[in-house]
Coordinates of C-alpha atoms in Angstrom, one line a residue:
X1 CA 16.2 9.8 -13.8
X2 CA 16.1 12.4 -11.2
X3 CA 14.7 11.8 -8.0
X4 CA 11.5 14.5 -7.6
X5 CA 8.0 14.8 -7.0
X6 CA 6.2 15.2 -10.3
X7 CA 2.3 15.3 -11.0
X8 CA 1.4 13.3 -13.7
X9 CA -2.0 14.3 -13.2
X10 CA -0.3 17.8 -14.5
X11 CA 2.8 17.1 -15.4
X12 CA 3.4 20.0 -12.9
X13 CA 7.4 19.2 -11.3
X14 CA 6.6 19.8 -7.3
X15 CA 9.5 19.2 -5.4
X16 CA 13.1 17.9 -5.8
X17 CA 15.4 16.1 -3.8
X18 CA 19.5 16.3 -4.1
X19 CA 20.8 12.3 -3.9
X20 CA 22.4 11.4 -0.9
X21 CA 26.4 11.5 -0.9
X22 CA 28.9 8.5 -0.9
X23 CA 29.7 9.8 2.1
X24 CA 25.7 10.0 3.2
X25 CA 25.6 6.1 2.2
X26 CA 28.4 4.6 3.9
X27 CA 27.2 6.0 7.7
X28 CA 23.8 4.7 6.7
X29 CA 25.6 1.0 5.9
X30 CA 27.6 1.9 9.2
X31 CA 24.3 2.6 11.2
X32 CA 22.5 -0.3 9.4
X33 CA 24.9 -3.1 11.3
X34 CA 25.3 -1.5 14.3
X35 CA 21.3 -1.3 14.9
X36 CA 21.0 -4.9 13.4
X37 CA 23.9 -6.2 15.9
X38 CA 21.4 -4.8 19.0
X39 CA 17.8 -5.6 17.2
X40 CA 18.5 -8.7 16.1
X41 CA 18.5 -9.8 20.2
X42 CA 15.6 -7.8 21.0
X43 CA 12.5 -10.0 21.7
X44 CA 9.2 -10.5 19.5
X45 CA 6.9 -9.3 21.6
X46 CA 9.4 -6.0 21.3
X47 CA 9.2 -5.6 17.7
X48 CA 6.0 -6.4 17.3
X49 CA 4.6 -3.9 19.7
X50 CA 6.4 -1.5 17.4
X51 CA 5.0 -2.8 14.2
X52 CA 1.5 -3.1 15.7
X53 CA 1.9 1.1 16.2
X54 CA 2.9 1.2 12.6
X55 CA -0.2 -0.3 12.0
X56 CA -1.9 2.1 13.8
X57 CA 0.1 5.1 12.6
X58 CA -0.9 4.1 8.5
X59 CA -4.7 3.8 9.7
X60 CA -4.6 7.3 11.9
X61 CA -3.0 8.6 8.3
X62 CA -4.4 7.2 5.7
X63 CA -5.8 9.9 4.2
X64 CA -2.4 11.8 4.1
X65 CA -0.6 9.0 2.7
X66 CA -2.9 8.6 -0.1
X67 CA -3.1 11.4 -1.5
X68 CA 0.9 11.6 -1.3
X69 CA 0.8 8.8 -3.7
X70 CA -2.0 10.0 -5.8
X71 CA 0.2 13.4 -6.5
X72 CA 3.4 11.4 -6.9
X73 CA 2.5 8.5 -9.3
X74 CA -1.3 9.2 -10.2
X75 CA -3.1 6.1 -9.0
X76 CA -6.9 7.1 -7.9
X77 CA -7.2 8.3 -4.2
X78 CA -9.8 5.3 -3.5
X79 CA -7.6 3.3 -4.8
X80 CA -4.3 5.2 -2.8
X81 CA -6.6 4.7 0.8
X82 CA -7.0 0.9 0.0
X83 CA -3.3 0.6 -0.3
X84 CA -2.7 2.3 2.9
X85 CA -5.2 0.0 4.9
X86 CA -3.2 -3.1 3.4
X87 CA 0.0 -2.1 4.7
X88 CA -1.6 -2.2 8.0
X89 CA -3.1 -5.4 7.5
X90 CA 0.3 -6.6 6.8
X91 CA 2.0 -5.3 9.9
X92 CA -0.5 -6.9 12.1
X93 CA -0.2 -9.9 10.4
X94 CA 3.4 -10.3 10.5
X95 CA 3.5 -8.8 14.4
X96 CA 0.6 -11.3 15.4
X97 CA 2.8 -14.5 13.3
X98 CA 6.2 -13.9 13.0
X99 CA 7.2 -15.5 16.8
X100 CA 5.4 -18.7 15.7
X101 CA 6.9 -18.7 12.2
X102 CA 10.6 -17.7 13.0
X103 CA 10.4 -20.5 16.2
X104 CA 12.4 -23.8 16.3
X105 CA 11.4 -26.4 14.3
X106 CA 12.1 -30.0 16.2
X107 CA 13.7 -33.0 14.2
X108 CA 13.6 -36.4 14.9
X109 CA 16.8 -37.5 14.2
X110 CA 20.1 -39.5 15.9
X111 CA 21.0 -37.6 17.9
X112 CA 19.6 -36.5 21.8
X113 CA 18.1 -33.1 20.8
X114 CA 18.0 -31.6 16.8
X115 CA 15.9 -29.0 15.3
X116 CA 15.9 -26.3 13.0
X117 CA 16.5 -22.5 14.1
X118 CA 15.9 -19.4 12.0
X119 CA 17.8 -16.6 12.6
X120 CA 18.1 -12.8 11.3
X121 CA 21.0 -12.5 8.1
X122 CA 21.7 -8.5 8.8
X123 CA 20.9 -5.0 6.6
X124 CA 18.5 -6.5 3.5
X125 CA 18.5 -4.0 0.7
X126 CA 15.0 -3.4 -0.9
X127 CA 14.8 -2.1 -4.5
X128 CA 11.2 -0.6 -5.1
X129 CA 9.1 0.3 -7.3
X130 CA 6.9 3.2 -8.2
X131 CA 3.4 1.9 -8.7
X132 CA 2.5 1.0 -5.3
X133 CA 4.9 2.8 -3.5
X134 CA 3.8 2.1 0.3
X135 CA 2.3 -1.7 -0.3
X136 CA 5.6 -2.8 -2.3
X137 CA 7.7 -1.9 1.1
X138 CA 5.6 -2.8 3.8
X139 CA 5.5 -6.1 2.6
X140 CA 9.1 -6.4 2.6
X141 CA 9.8 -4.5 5.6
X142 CA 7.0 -6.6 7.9
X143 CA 8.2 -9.8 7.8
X144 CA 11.7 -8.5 7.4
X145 CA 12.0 -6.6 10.4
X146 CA 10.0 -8.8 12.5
X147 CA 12.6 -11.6 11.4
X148 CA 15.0 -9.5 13.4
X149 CA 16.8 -7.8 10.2
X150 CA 16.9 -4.3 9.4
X151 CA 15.9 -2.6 6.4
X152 CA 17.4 -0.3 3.7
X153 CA 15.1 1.2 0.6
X154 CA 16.0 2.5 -2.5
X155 CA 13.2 3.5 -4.1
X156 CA 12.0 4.7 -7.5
X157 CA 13.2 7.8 -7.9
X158 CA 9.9 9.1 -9.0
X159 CA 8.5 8.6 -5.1
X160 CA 11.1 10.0 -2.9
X161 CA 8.0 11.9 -0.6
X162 CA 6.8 8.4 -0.6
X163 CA 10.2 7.0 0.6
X164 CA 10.8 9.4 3.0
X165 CA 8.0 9.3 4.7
X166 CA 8.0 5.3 5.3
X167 CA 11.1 5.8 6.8
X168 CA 9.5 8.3 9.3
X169 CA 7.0 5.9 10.1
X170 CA 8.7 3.6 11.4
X171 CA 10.7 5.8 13.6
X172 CA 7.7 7.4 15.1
X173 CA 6.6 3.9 15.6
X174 CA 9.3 3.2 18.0
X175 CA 11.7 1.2 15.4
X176 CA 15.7 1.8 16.7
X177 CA 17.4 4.4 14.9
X178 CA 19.1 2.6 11.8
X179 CA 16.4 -0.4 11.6
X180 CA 15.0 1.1 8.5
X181 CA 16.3 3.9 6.2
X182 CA 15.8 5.1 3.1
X183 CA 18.3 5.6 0.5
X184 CA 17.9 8.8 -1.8
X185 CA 20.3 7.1 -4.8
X186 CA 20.3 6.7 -8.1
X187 CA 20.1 3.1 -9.7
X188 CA 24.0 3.0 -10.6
X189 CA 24.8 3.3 -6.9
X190 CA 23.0 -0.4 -5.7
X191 CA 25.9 -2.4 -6.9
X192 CA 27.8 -1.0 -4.8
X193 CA 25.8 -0.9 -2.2
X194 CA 25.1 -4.9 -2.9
X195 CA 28.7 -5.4 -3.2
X196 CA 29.0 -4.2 0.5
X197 CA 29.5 -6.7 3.4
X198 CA 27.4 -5.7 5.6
X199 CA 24.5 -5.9 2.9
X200 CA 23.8 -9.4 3.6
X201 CA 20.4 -10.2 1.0
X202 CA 18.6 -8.1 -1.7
X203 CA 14.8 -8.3 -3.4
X204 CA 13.1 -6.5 -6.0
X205 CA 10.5 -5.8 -7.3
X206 CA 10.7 -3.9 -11.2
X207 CA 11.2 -4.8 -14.7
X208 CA 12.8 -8.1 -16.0
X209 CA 16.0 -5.4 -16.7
X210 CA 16.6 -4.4 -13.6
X211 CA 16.0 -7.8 -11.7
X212 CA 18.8 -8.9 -14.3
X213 CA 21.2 -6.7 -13.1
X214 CA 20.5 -6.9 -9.3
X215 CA 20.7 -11.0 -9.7
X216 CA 24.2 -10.9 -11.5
X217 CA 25.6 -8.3 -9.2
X218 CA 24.0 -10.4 -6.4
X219 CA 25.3 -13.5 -7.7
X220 CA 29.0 -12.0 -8.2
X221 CA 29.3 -11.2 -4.3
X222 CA 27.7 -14.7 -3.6
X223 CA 24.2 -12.8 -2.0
X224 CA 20.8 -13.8 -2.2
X225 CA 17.8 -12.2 -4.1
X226 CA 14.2 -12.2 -4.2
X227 CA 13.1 -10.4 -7.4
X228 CA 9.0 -9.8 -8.6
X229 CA 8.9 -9.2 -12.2
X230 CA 7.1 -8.5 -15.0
X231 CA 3.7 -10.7 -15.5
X232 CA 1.0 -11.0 -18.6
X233 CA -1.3 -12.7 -17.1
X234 CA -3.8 -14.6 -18.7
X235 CA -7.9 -14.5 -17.7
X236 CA -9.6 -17.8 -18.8
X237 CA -13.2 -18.0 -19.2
X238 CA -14.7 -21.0 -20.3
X239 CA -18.6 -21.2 -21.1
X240 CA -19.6 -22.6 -18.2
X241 CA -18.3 -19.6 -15.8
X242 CA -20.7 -17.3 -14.5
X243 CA -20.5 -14.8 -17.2
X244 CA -21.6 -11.6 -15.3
X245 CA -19.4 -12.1 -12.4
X246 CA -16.5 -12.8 -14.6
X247 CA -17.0 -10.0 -16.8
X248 CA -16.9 -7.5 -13.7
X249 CA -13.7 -9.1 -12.2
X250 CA -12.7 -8.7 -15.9
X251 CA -12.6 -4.7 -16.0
X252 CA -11.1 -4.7 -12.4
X253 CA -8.8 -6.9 -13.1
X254 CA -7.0 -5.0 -15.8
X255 CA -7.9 -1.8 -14.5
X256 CA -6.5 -2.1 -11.2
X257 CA -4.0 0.8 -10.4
X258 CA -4.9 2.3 -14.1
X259 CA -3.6 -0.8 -15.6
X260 CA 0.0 -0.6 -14.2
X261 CA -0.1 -4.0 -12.0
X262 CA 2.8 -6.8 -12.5
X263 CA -0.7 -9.3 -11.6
X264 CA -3.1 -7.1 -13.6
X265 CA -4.8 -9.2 -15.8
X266 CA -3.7 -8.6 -19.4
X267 CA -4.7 -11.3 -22.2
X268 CA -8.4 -12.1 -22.0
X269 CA -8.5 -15.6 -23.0
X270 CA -12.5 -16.6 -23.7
X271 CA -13.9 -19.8 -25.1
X272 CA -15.7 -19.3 -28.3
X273 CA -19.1 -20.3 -27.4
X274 CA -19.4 -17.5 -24.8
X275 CA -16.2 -14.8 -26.7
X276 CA -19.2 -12.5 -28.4
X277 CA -21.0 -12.1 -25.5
X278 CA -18.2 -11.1 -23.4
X279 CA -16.4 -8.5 -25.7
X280 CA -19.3 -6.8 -26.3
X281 CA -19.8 -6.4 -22.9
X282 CA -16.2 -5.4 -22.4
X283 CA -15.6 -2.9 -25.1
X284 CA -19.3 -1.6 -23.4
X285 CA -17.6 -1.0 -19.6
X286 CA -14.4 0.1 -21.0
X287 CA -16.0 2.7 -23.0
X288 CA -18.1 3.6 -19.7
X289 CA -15.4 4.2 -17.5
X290 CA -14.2 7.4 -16.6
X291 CA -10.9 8.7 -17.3
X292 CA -9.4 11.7 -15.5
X293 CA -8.4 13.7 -11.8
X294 CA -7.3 10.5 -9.9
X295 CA -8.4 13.0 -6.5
X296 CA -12.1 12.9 -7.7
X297 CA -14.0 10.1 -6.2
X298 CA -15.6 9.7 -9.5
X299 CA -12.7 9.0 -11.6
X300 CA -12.1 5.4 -12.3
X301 CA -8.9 5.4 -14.1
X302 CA -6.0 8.1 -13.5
X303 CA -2.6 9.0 -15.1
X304 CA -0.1 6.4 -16.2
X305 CA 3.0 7.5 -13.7
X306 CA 5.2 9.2 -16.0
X307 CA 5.2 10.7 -19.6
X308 CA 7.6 7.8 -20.8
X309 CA 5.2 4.8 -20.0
X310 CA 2.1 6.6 -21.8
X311 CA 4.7 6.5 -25.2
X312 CA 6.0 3.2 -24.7
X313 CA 2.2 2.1 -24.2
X314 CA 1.2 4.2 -27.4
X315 CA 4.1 2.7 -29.1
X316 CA 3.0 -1.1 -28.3
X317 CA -1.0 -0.6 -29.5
X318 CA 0.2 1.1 -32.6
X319 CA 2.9 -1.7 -33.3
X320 CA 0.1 -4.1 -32.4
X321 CA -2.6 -2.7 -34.8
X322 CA 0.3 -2.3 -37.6
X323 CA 0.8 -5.6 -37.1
X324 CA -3.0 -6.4 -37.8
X325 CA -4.6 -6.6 -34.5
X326 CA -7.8 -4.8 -34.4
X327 CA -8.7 -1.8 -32.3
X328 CA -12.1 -2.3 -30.2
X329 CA -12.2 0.6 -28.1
X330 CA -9.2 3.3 -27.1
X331 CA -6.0 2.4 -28.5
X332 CA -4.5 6.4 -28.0
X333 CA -4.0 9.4 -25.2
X334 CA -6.3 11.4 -23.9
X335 CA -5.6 14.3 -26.0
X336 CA -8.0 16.6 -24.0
X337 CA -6.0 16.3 -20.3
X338 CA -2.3 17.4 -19.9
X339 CA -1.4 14.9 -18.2
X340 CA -0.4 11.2 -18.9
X341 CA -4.2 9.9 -19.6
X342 CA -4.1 7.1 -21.8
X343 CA -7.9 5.9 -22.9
X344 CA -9.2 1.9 -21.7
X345 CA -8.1 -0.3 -24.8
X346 CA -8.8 -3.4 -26.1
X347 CA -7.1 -5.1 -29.4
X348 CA -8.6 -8.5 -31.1
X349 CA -7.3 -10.8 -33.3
X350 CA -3.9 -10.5 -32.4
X351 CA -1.8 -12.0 -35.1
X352 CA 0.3 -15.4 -33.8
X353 CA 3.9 -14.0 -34.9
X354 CA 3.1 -9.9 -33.4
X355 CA 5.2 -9.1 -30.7
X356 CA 2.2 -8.1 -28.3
X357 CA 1.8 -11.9 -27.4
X358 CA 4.9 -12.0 -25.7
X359 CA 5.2 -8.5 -24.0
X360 CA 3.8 -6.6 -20.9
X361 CA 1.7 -3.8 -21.4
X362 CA 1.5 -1.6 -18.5
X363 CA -1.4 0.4 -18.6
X364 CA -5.6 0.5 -19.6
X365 CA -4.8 -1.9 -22.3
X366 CA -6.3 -5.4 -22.8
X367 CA -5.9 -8.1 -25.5
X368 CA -8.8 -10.6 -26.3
X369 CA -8.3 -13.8 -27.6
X370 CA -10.3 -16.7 -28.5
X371 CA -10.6 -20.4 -28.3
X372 CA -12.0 -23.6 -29.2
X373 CA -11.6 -25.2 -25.7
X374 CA -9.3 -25.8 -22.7
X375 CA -6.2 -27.2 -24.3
X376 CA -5.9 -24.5 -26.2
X377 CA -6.7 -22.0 -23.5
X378 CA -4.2 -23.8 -21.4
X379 CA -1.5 -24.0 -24.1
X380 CA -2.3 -19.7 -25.0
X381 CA -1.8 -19.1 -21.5
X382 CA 1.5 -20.9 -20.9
X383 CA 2.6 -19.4 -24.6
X384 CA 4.5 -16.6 -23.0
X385 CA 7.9 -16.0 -21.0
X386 CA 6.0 -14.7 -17.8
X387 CA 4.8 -16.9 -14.9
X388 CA 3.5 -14.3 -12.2
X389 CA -0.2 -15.3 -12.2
X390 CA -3.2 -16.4 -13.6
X391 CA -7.0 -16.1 -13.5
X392 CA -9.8 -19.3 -14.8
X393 CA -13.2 -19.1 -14.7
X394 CA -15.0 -22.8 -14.6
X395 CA -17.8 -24.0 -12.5
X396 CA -16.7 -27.3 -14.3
X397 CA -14.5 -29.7 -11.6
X398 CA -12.7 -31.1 -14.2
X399 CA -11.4 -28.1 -15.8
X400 CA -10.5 -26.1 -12.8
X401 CA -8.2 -28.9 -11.8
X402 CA -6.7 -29.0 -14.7
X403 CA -6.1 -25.1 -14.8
X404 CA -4.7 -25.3 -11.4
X405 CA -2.3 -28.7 -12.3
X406 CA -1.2 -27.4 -15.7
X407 CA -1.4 -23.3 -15.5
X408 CA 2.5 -22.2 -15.3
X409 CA 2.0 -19.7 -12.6
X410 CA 3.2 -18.7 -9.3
X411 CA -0.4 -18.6 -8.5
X412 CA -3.6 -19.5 -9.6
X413 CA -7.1 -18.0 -9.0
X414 CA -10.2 -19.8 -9.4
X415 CA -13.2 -17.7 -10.0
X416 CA -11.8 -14.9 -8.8
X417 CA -9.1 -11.6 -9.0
X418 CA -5.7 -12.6 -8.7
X419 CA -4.1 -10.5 -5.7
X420 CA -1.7 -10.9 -3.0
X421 CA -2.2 -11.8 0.5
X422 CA -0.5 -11.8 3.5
X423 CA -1.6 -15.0 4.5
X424 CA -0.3 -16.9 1.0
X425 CA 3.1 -16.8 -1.0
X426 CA 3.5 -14.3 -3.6
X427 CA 5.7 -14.7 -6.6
X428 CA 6.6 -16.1 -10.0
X429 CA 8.5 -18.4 -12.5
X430 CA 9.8 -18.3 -15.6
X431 CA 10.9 -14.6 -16.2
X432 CA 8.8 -13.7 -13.8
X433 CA 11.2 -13.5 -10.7
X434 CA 11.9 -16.5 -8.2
X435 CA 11.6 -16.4 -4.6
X436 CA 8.4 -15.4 -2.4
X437 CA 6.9 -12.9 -0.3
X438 CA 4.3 -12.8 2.4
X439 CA 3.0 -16.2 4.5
X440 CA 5.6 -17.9 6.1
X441 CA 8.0 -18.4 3.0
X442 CA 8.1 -14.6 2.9
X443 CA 10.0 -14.3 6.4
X444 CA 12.3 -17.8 6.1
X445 CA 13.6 -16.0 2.8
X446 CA 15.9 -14.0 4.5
X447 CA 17.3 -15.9 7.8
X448 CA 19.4 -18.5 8.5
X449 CA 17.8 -21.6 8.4
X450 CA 20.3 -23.4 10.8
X451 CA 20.7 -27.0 11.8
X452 CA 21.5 -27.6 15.2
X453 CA 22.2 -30.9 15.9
X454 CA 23.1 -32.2 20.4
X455 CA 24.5 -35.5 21.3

């Protein structure tokens, strides 16, 4: 894939960008550890003065930002400014925390003085991808650098402006030459840039694929990985829930980012007695929402990012509806626009043996299923490979303890949208990634957790 700037509001090609040279990427590995053997010594209240002015930077910014990613991979510019303000969020959070999470952890043990220490690994490589370009880093690169490690991005290559311009960030926010760069590469260059010493850990965030291949060529050199994966996550509502609230949460749930969100909701999972009510409703806000220029403050859902999602998308609701699920609402492109507009969709009656029930769909598409109560609604949910998270509506205590106890899910959400936070873990099981980001787990995933033990 080359690495450029296309609209896919347009499908207009912008700008493009050469990849960096072998060459290029050795005296960024070479800059990498001789920063990291100076920061890693440098004291917290250091580093988080700096990522307090990165803070500041994204908020003085925002605007600029946003629209950056809006052009680059078509997510709405309300949408584009929220994202900026998060990143913030995180880099206070991380510069307020991180000397309390990363400090020694006392033991009571045999000997006159034990505790645990955490301390920096080195150069962390980050594998990113396009759909929210700024959040998907900054919550890497927060607790990361704040651990004391420095940071190396290779991002989708369909958000190098994006890229770029995080590096620059942090370098105007005071960061040491070398604490973070970007890496203009293609994918077939990060095994070897795993494979190399002084690349100590790796994450990502993508497709089941490409965390595949990162975790064996991680696992070859003996290096650790944090991967975030794929997700279909289920949205329970039993007939006790409050119907209205759960029915807005509902359209932003699988809407969010036009649909392209690993912790989008994507199968709809209702209890018969209330499963009329609610479709109705949802074919009726799906078929409300407006479709079109992701700049316009009026436009609910933009472009899918590039012309081969909207197919693979188109190819998965056809397949679906061959297979005899039935079309409610959508289920093709926006013929009318240029660009990759695919229209809100939701498929019914989704036979047991189609395919859909065990794949993603990344984009405006929804599936609706029903049920007869909350075994069955527990058992649908857990039916598939994914584990990223999932969504219940109850006002019955019995049932939302069961949904948390029996959901298979990196997290669980109550009566509300499933989203991360930096103040709680965020991750998955099952195929959808191990490992954690954010909270304190985020920043102990890459340090040394050392025993020290003093007779």
């Amino acid at each position: 894939m080359a690495i450029a700037t296309i609209n896919p509001a347009t499908g207009e090609t912008l700008s493009t960008f050469e990849e960096i040279t072998d060459e290029a990427i050795e005296a960024k590995l070479e800059l990498a550890q001789q920063a990291f053997n100076k920061y890693r010594h440098l004291p917290f209240e250091q580093r988080a003065m700096w990522m307090q002015k990165a803070a500041d930077i994204l908020e003085r910014d925002r605007e600029i930002y946003a629209e950056m990613m809006t052009v680059e991979m078509g997510k709405t510019l309300k949408g584009a400014i929220g994202e900026i303000e998060k990143c913030a969020l995180v880099c206070r959070y991380y510069a307020k925390n991180a000397a309390q999470f990363m400090a020694d952890v006392p033991a009571n043990t045999d000997a006159s003085s034990s505790f645990v220490r955490y301390q920096p690994l080195g150069a962390i490589l980050a594998v990113m991808p396009w759909n929210f370009p700024f959040w998907q880093v900054f919550r890497f690169a927060a607790p990361a650098l704040m651990a004391g490690n420095v940071g190396l991005l290779k991002h989708a290559s369909n958000v190098p402006q994006c890229a770029l311009k995080i590096e620059e960030i942090f370098a105007e926010a005071g960061f040491p030459e070398g604490v973070f760069q970007t890496l203009l590469v293609g994918a077939d260059k990060v095994a070897k840039i795993v494979a190399d010493d002084r690349v100590k850990a790796a994450t990502l965030t993508g497709s089941e694929p490409a965390g595949e291949s990162l975790a064996a060529n991680a696992g070859k050199n003996l290096k650790k990985v944090v991967l975030e994966l794929g997700g279909s996550d289920p949205f329970i509502v039993m007939s006790s829930a409050d119907l209205a609230a759960a029915l807005s949460t509902a359209v932003t749930a699988r809407m969010l980012n036009n649909g392209q969100s690993c912790i989008a909701a994507k199968r709809f999972i209702l209890a018969e007695e209330i499963a009329d009510e609610f479709i109705q409703k949802f074919v009726q806000e799906f078929e409300q929402l407006k479709v079109g220029d992701p700049m316009l403050p009026e436009t609910d859902i933009g472009p899918l990012a590039t012309p081969a999602i909207l197919k693979e998308l188109d190819s998965q609701v056809q397949t679906c509806i061959k297979s005899g699920a039935k079309l409610l609402t959508g289920g093709r492109p926006l013929s009318e626009n240029a660009g990759n507009f695919y229209l809100p969709t939701i498929l019914s009656d989704i036979p047991a043996d189609a395919e859909a029930r065990q794949e993603e769909f990344f984009g405006p598409v929804a599936l609706v299923f029903r049920v007869a109560g909350i075994d069955e609604a527990i058992a649908l949910a857990n039916s598939t490979s994914f584990g990223l998270g999932a969504a219940a509506w109850t006002t019955v205590r019995t049932e939302s303890d069961r949904f948390i106890s029996e959901l298979e899910a990196g997290a669980v959400f109550i009566n509300g949208l499933v989203k991360s936070d930096p103040r709680l873990p965020f991750g998955g099981i099952k195929r959808s990634g191990y490992g954690r980001e954010l909270s304190i787990q985020g920043i102990h995933e890459f340090v040394n957790i050392k025993t020290v033990w003093v007779k």
